[in-house]
Every structure is written in structure tokens, then in C-alpha cells.
Amino acid sequence: MIKKILVSQPKPSSEKSPYYDIADRYEVEIVFRPFIKVEKIPSLEFRKQKVNILNYTAVVFTSRHAIDSYFQIAKENHQPIPEDMKFFCVTETISLYIQKYIPYRKRKVFFSPTGKIEDLVVIMQKHKSELYLVPLSDVHDSTIKSMLDGKKLKHTECVMYRTLSNDFTEEEIAQFDYDMCVFFSPSGIASFEKNVPEEIRNKVAVATFGPATTKAAHDAQLNVVVEAPTEKYPSMTGALNKYLRDLEDDE
């Protein structure tokens, strides 16, 4: 039975978040507590990579952290983003976050209809003439690079932010009574392993978003019961809602 869920993200700014609907519908308590914290790298450190943002005609965003870092670094380096810059985002939610920095409707923004990077690459193939910049965390694998290389898309990866473990206090560990934890990155899984004792981890059901996160959870031998996105459930809240509904039907 799932009665208390820990979502490893900051608390939603809007009361209209689907998570609150899930909490009400299934009478579960949902707590938001990031397992990781993200810091933009200093501009001086970024410049050492010898990447000029304005040399590229398109940007690939895989997270909101990438968007924050990209626009902040551009501002710090006095590089106004051209109006014809194209943005390719792995999910619609991430694409909408761009409007925090620029008028959304005046930009060419594309996103994967399924939330999968593979389907975003299909869209990128229709824009083969673009020079793609891919902002990443200091903790990343070669998945995106391999995909873009395989499709012969011109691209450059660069590190714009670093991911750090948001360590738990002893009191948090002592009071850890969650039935399920929801993860969105391999770094979150690593933090979970680092902070939560194995005997507690083994009792927790796990939901994962993204293939890299899912792989990290299976490698850590966690009890993965929800995997998103899928074609039918492209969002974590959709997949989570289905899982809880199925549990309710089985009772």
C-alpha cells in the first residue's frame, strides 16, 4: 500500500500541479524534497571550454537546469540570444520553461511528443543544417552525443552546470517513512544510495523518469515499479496515476 510518496523535485510553484490531484484522488501524502542540487558553473570556467554560444543556431535542452544555466551564462557574458535561435526540448514542460527568459510565442521551439530524446532527435533531423549546442551537467554519459553522431547532426556538448548530492540530515534519515520515491536523474539515484541505508531502501517502491534514471535504479537493485515516459504515459504524473489506480483496483 502506498500512503506516502517522496518526489525528488522542488515543491511546485502552482497549486494546480497534477501531483496535488493525485494526492487528493488516492489519499496519499506527497512530499517534495530534492535529492540533488544544481549549480551553474562560473562564467570563467565555462569560457575555458572555448564554446561561443552565438556560434550555434540551435540549442538542445534536456532539463530546466540547462535552460537556467544557458540564459544566465549568456547574460553574464553579454551575449544577447538572437531572435532566430531555435530551441529543441526533450519535453513540452521543459519547452514552456523557456518563457521565464524570453517571449515564448516569438521563438521557434520544438519538443518531443513522447518525452523521449530519441523522438526529439527525429525532429532535429528535419533541421539538419542547424549547428546544435547541447548544455549538460558535469555528470552525464555519451547517450546524446552517440545519437546525434549517428544521425550526422552537427553538434557540440558543453558543461554548463554541476550536480551535487543534497545530503540528508540524521533527523531526516531517522524519520524516513516513505512508501515510494520518485526520481528524475541518475544523480538522484546516486544520492539515494549515498544517503539512505540499504535496509530502508529495500522497502521503498521506486518510480523513475527517463531511460538513464531507470537504468541507474535497476543497477542499484532498487524496487522499480513505475517507469516513465511511455508512449501512453509521457509524464511522470500520468504514469504514477496509472500505477496508483491499478493498486486501488486490485484491493
Short mmCIF file of C-alpha atoms in Angstrom, two decimals:
data_model
loop_
_atom_site.label_atom_id
_atom_site.label_comp_id
_atom_site.label_asym_id
_atom_site.label_seq_id
_atom_site.Cartn_x
_atom_site.Cartn_y
_atom_site.Cartn_z
CA MET A 1 0.00 0.00 0.00
CA ILE A 2 1.28 3.45 -0.94
CA LYS A 3 0.44 6.15 1.58
CA LYS A 4 3.44 8.48 1.50
CA ILE A 5 5.45 9.47 -1.58
CA LEU A 6 8.68 11.43 -1.76
CA VAL A 7 9.17 13.30 -5.05
CA SER A 8 12.80 14.27 -5.61
CA GLN A 9 11.99 17.70 -7.03
CA PRO A 10 11.30 21.14 -5.58
CA LYS A 11 7.74 21.83 -4.49
CA PRO A 12 5.60 23.00 -7.45
CA SER A 13 5.03 26.74 -7.59
CA SER A 14 1.43 26.24 -8.71
CA GLU A 15 -1.36 24.70 -6.67
CA LYS A 16 -2.68 23.28 -9.95
CA SER A 17 0.12 20.72 -10.15
CA PRO A 18 -1.12 17.21 -11.11
CA TYR A 19 0.69 15.91 -8.03
CA TYR A 20 -1.89 17.58 -5.81
CA ASP A 21 -4.69 15.98 -7.80
CA ILE A 22 -3.05 12.59 -7.25
CA ALA A 23 -2.70 13.26 -3.52
CA ASP A 24 -6.41 14.08 -3.23
CA ARG A 25 -7.64 11.28 -5.50
CA TYR A 26 -5.75 8.46 -3.77
CA GLU A 27 -5.47 9.97 -0.29
CA VAL A 28 -1.69 9.83 -0.29
CA GLU A 29 0.74 12.30 1.21
CA ILE A 30 3.23 13.71 -1.28
CA VAL A 31 6.40 15.38 -0.03
CA PHE A 32 8.79 17.29 -2.29
CA ARG A 33 12.45 17.08 -1.38
CA PRO A 34 15.26 17.30 -3.99
CA PHE A 35 17.95 14.62 -3.71
CA ILE A 36 20.34 16.75 -5.72
CA LYS A 37 21.16 20.42 -6.03
CA VAL A 38 22.35 22.07 -9.19
CA GLU A 39 24.81 24.93 -9.55
CA LYS A 40 25.65 26.86 -12.70
CA ILE A 41 29.38 26.75 -13.36
CA PRO A 42 31.16 30.12 -13.12
CA SER A 43 31.44 32.01 -16.40
CA LEU A 44 35.25 31.87 -16.24
CA GLU A 45 35.09 28.08 -16.01
CA PHE A 46 32.66 27.96 -18.93
CA ARG A 47 34.91 30.12 -21.11
CA LYS A 48 37.75 27.63 -20.64
CA GLN A 49 35.72 25.22 -22.78
CA LYS A 50 36.13 27.70 -25.66
CA VAL A 51 32.46 27.49 -26.62
CA ASN A 52 30.86 30.62 -28.05
CA ILE A 53 27.08 30.46 -27.57
CA LEU A 54 26.49 32.73 -30.56
CA ASN A 55 28.29 30.36 -32.94
CA TYR A 56 25.31 28.00 -32.78
CA THR A 57 21.91 28.26 -34.44
CA ALA A 58 20.02 25.84 -32.17
CA VAL A 59 20.13 24.63 -28.58
CA VAL A 60 19.07 21.25 -27.15
CA PHE A 61 17.60 21.40 -23.64
CA THR A 62 17.18 18.24 -21.57
CA SER A 63 16.25 19.98 -18.30
CA ARG A 64 15.16 23.27 -16.78
CA HIS A 65 18.59 23.49 -15.15
CA ALA A 66 20.11 23.58 -18.63
CA ILE A 67 17.79 26.46 -19.58
CA ASP A 68 18.64 28.44 -16.43
CA SER A 69 22.37 27.96 -16.93
CA TYR A 70 22.30 28.77 -20.65
CA PHE A 71 20.47 32.08 -20.29
CA GLN A 72 22.40 33.10 -17.17
CA ILE A 73 25.75 32.41 -18.81
CA ALA A 74 24.65 34.29 -21.93
CA LYS A 75 23.67 37.29 -19.77
CA GLU A 76 26.91 37.22 -17.77
CA ASN A 77 28.92 37.17 -21.00
CA HIS A 78 26.82 39.96 -22.56
CA GLN A 79 25.63 37.71 -25.38
CA PRO A 80 22.02 38.52 -26.33
CA ILE A 81 20.30 35.46 -27.82
CA PRO A 82 19.34 36.06 -31.48
CA GLU A 83 15.63 36.01 -32.23
CA ASP A 84 16.10 33.29 -34.84
CA MET A 85 17.74 30.88 -32.38
CA LYS A 86 15.91 27.54 -32.36
CA PHE A 87 15.29 25.53 -29.19
CA PHE A 88 14.77 21.76 -29.09
CA CYS A 89 13.45 20.39 -25.78
CA VAL A 90 13.01 16.82 -24.59
CA THR A 91 9.56 17.53 -23.10
CA GLU A 92 6.82 20.12 -23.55
CA THR A 93 7.13 21.10 -19.87
CA ILE A 94 10.78 21.97 -20.39
CA SER A 95 9.95 23.92 -23.54
CA LEU A 96 7.39 26.04 -21.70
CA TYR A 97 10.01 26.91 -19.07
CA ILE A 98 11.86 28.94 -21.72
CA GLN A 99 9.26 31.70 -21.33
CA LYS A 100 10.89 32.51 -17.99
CA TYR A 101 13.58 34.21 -20.07
CA ILE A 102 12.10 35.11 -23.46
CA PRO A 103 8.68 35.59 -25.11
CA TYR A 104 7.74 32.02 -25.99
CA ARG A 105 5.49 32.74 -28.96
CA LYS A 106 8.14 34.72 -30.78
CA ARG A 107 10.61 31.83 -30.77
CA LYS A 108 10.99 28.61 -32.74
CA VAL A 109 10.60 25.97 -30.05
CA PHE A 110 10.29 22.23 -30.68
CA PHE A 111 9.75 19.37 -28.24
CA SER A 112 9.49 15.59 -28.26
CA PRO A 113 5.84 14.43 -28.33
CA THR A 114 6.71 11.46 -26.11
CA GLY A 115 9.27 12.96 -23.74
CA LYS A 116 11.95 10.68 -25.20
CA ILE A 117 15.23 12.01 -26.54
CA GLU A 118 15.02 9.54 -29.45
CA ASP A 119 11.86 11.23 -30.73
CA LEU A 120 13.40 14.67 -30.30
CA VAL A 121 16.30 13.57 -32.49
CA VAL A 122 13.76 12.63 -35.20
CA ILE A 123 12.55 16.24 -35.17
CA MET A 124 16.13 17.54 -35.19
CA GLN A 125 16.83 15.51 -38.33
CA LYS A 126 14.34 17.72 -40.13
CA HIS A 127 16.68 20.64 -39.34
CA LYS A 128 19.98 19.13 -40.46
CA SER A 129 21.53 22.46 -41.39
CA GLU A 130 21.49 23.69 -37.78
CA LEU A 131 24.56 23.88 -35.57
CA TYR A 132 23.39 22.37 -32.27
CA LEU A 133 24.69 23.30 -28.82
CA VAL A 134 23.90 20.79 -26.06
CA PRO A 135 24.27 22.16 -22.48
CA LEU A 136 24.90 19.36 -19.99
CA SER A 137 25.68 18.66 -16.36
CA ASP A 138 29.19 17.67 -15.32
CA VAL A 139 27.62 14.25 -14.66
CA HIS A 140 26.47 12.86 -17.99
CA ASP A 141 27.01 9.96 -20.33
CA SER A 142 27.54 9.77 -24.09
CA THR A 143 23.94 8.86 -24.97
CA ILE A 144 23.02 12.16 -26.64
CA LYS A 145 26.36 12.51 -28.39
CA SER A 146 26.10 9.00 -29.80
CA MET A 147 22.57 9.65 -31.08
CA LEU A 148 23.48 12.91 -32.79
CA ASP A 149 26.68 11.44 -34.23
CA GLY A 150 24.65 8.52 -35.55
CA LYS A 151 22.33 10.90 -37.41
CA LYS A 152 25.26 13.04 -38.61
CA LEU A 153 23.91 16.17 -36.93
CA LYS A 154 26.46 18.92 -36.33
CA HIS A 155 26.67 19.49 -32.58
CA THR A 156 28.82 20.40 -29.61
CA GLU A 157 28.31 19.35 -25.99
CA CYS A 158 29.37 21.65 -23.18
CA VAL A 159 29.15 21.58 -19.40
CA MET A 160 27.07 24.47 -18.05
CA TYR A 161 26.10 23.23 -14.59
CA ARG A 162 27.20 20.74 -11.97
CA THR A 163 25.09 18.31 -10.00
CA LEU A 164 25.75 17.79 -6.29
CA SER A 165 24.18 15.50 -3.72
CA ASN A 166 21.69 17.30 -1.46
CA ASP A 167 22.60 15.31 1.62
CA PHE A 168 20.05 14.25 4.21
CA THR A 169 20.34 15.18 7.86
CA GLU A 170 20.45 12.48 10.52
CA GLU A 171 16.95 13.53 11.58
CA GLU A 172 15.64 13.08 8.02
CA ILE A 173 17.09 9.57 7.87
CA ALA A 174 15.63 8.68 11.25
CA GLN A 175 12.18 9.85 10.10
CA PHE A 176 12.37 8.32 6.61
CA ASP A 177 8.98 6.62 6.33
CA TYR A 178 8.15 6.85 2.62
CA ASP A 179 6.48 4.03 0.73
CA MET A 180 7.65 5.35 -2.65
CA CYS A 181 10.34 7.65 -4.04
CA VAL A 182 10.18 9.32 -7.45
CA PHE A 183 13.43 10.03 -9.33
CA PHE A 184 14.29 12.06 -12.42
CA SER A 185 18.05 11.61 -12.82
CA PRO A 186 20.85 9.09 -12.22
CA SER A 187 22.33 11.63 -9.80
CA GLY A 188 19.18 11.41 -7.70
CA ILE A 189 19.57 7.63 -7.57
CA ALA A 190 23.22 8.03 -6.52
CA SER A 191 22.20 10.44 -3.76
CA PHE A 192 19.52 7.99 -2.59
CA GLU A 193 22.15 5.25 -2.33
CA LYS A 194 24.55 7.57 -0.53
CA ASN A 195 22.07 8.95 2.00
CA VAL A 196 19.57 6.19 2.72
CA PRO A 197 20.66 2.93 4.40
CA GLU A 198 20.18 -0.24 2.36
CA GLU A 199 17.69 -1.79 4.78
CA ILE A 200 15.43 1.25 4.29
CA ARG A 201 15.98 1.48 0.51
CA ASN A 202 14.89 -2.12 0.07
CA LYS A 203 11.45 -1.35 1.49
CA VAL A 204 10.76 1.57 -0.84
CA ALA A 205 8.97 1.34 -4.20
CA VAL A 206 10.67 3.47 -6.85
CA ALA A 207 9.37 5.43 -9.84
CA THR A 208 11.84 6.61 -12.47
CA PHE A 209 11.69 9.12 -15.32
CA GLY A 210 13.96 8.67 -18.32
CA PRO A 211 15.97 5.67 -19.53
CA ALA A 212 19.20 6.75 -17.83
CA THR A 213 17.43 7.12 -14.48
CA THR A 214 15.70 3.78 -14.90
CA LYS A 215 18.97 2.04 -15.74
CA ALA A 216 20.67 3.58 -12.69
CA ALA A 217 17.81 2.38 -10.47
CA HIS A 218 17.98 -1.18 -11.82
CA ASP A 219 21.78 -1.18 -11.50
CA ALA A 220 21.32 -0.18 -7.85
CA GLN A 221 18.87 -3.09 -7.47
CA LEU A 222 16.05 -0.83 -6.37
CA ASN A 223 12.41 -1.90 -6.48
CA VAL A 224 11.36 -0.09 -9.66
CA VAL A 225 7.57 -0.25 -10.08
CA VAL A 226 6.96 2.75 -12.37
CA GLU A 227 8.96 3.64 -15.47
CA ALA A 228 8.22 6.77 -17.50
CA PRO A 229 7.88 8.13 -20.07
CA THR A 230 5.95 5.66 -22.18
CA GLU A 231 4.00 6.25 -25.36
CA LYS A 232 0.74 6.12 -23.42
CA TYR A 233 2.01 7.96 -20.34
CA PRO A 234 4.63 10.56 -21.37
CA SER A 235 4.62 12.30 -17.96
CA MET A 236 5.60 11.03 -14.53
CA THR A 237 2.29 12.13 -13.05
CA GLY A 238 0.39 10.20 -15.72
CA ALA A 239 2.39 7.04 -15.10
CA LEU A 240 2.11 7.46 -11.33
CA ASN A 241 -1.64 7.97 -11.56
CA LYS A 242 -1.99 4.72 -13.55
CA TYR A 243 0.08 2.78 -11.01
CA LEU A 244 -1.95 4.02 -8.04
CA ARG A 245 -5.21 3.39 -9.89
CA ASP A 246 -4.15 -0.18 -10.62
CA LEU A 247 -3.26 -0.71 -6.96
CA GLU A 248 -6.66 0.61 -5.95
CA ASP A 249 -8.41 -1.72 -8.41
CA ASP A 250 -6.53 -4.72 -7.03
CA GLU A 251 -7.61 -4.09 -3.46
#
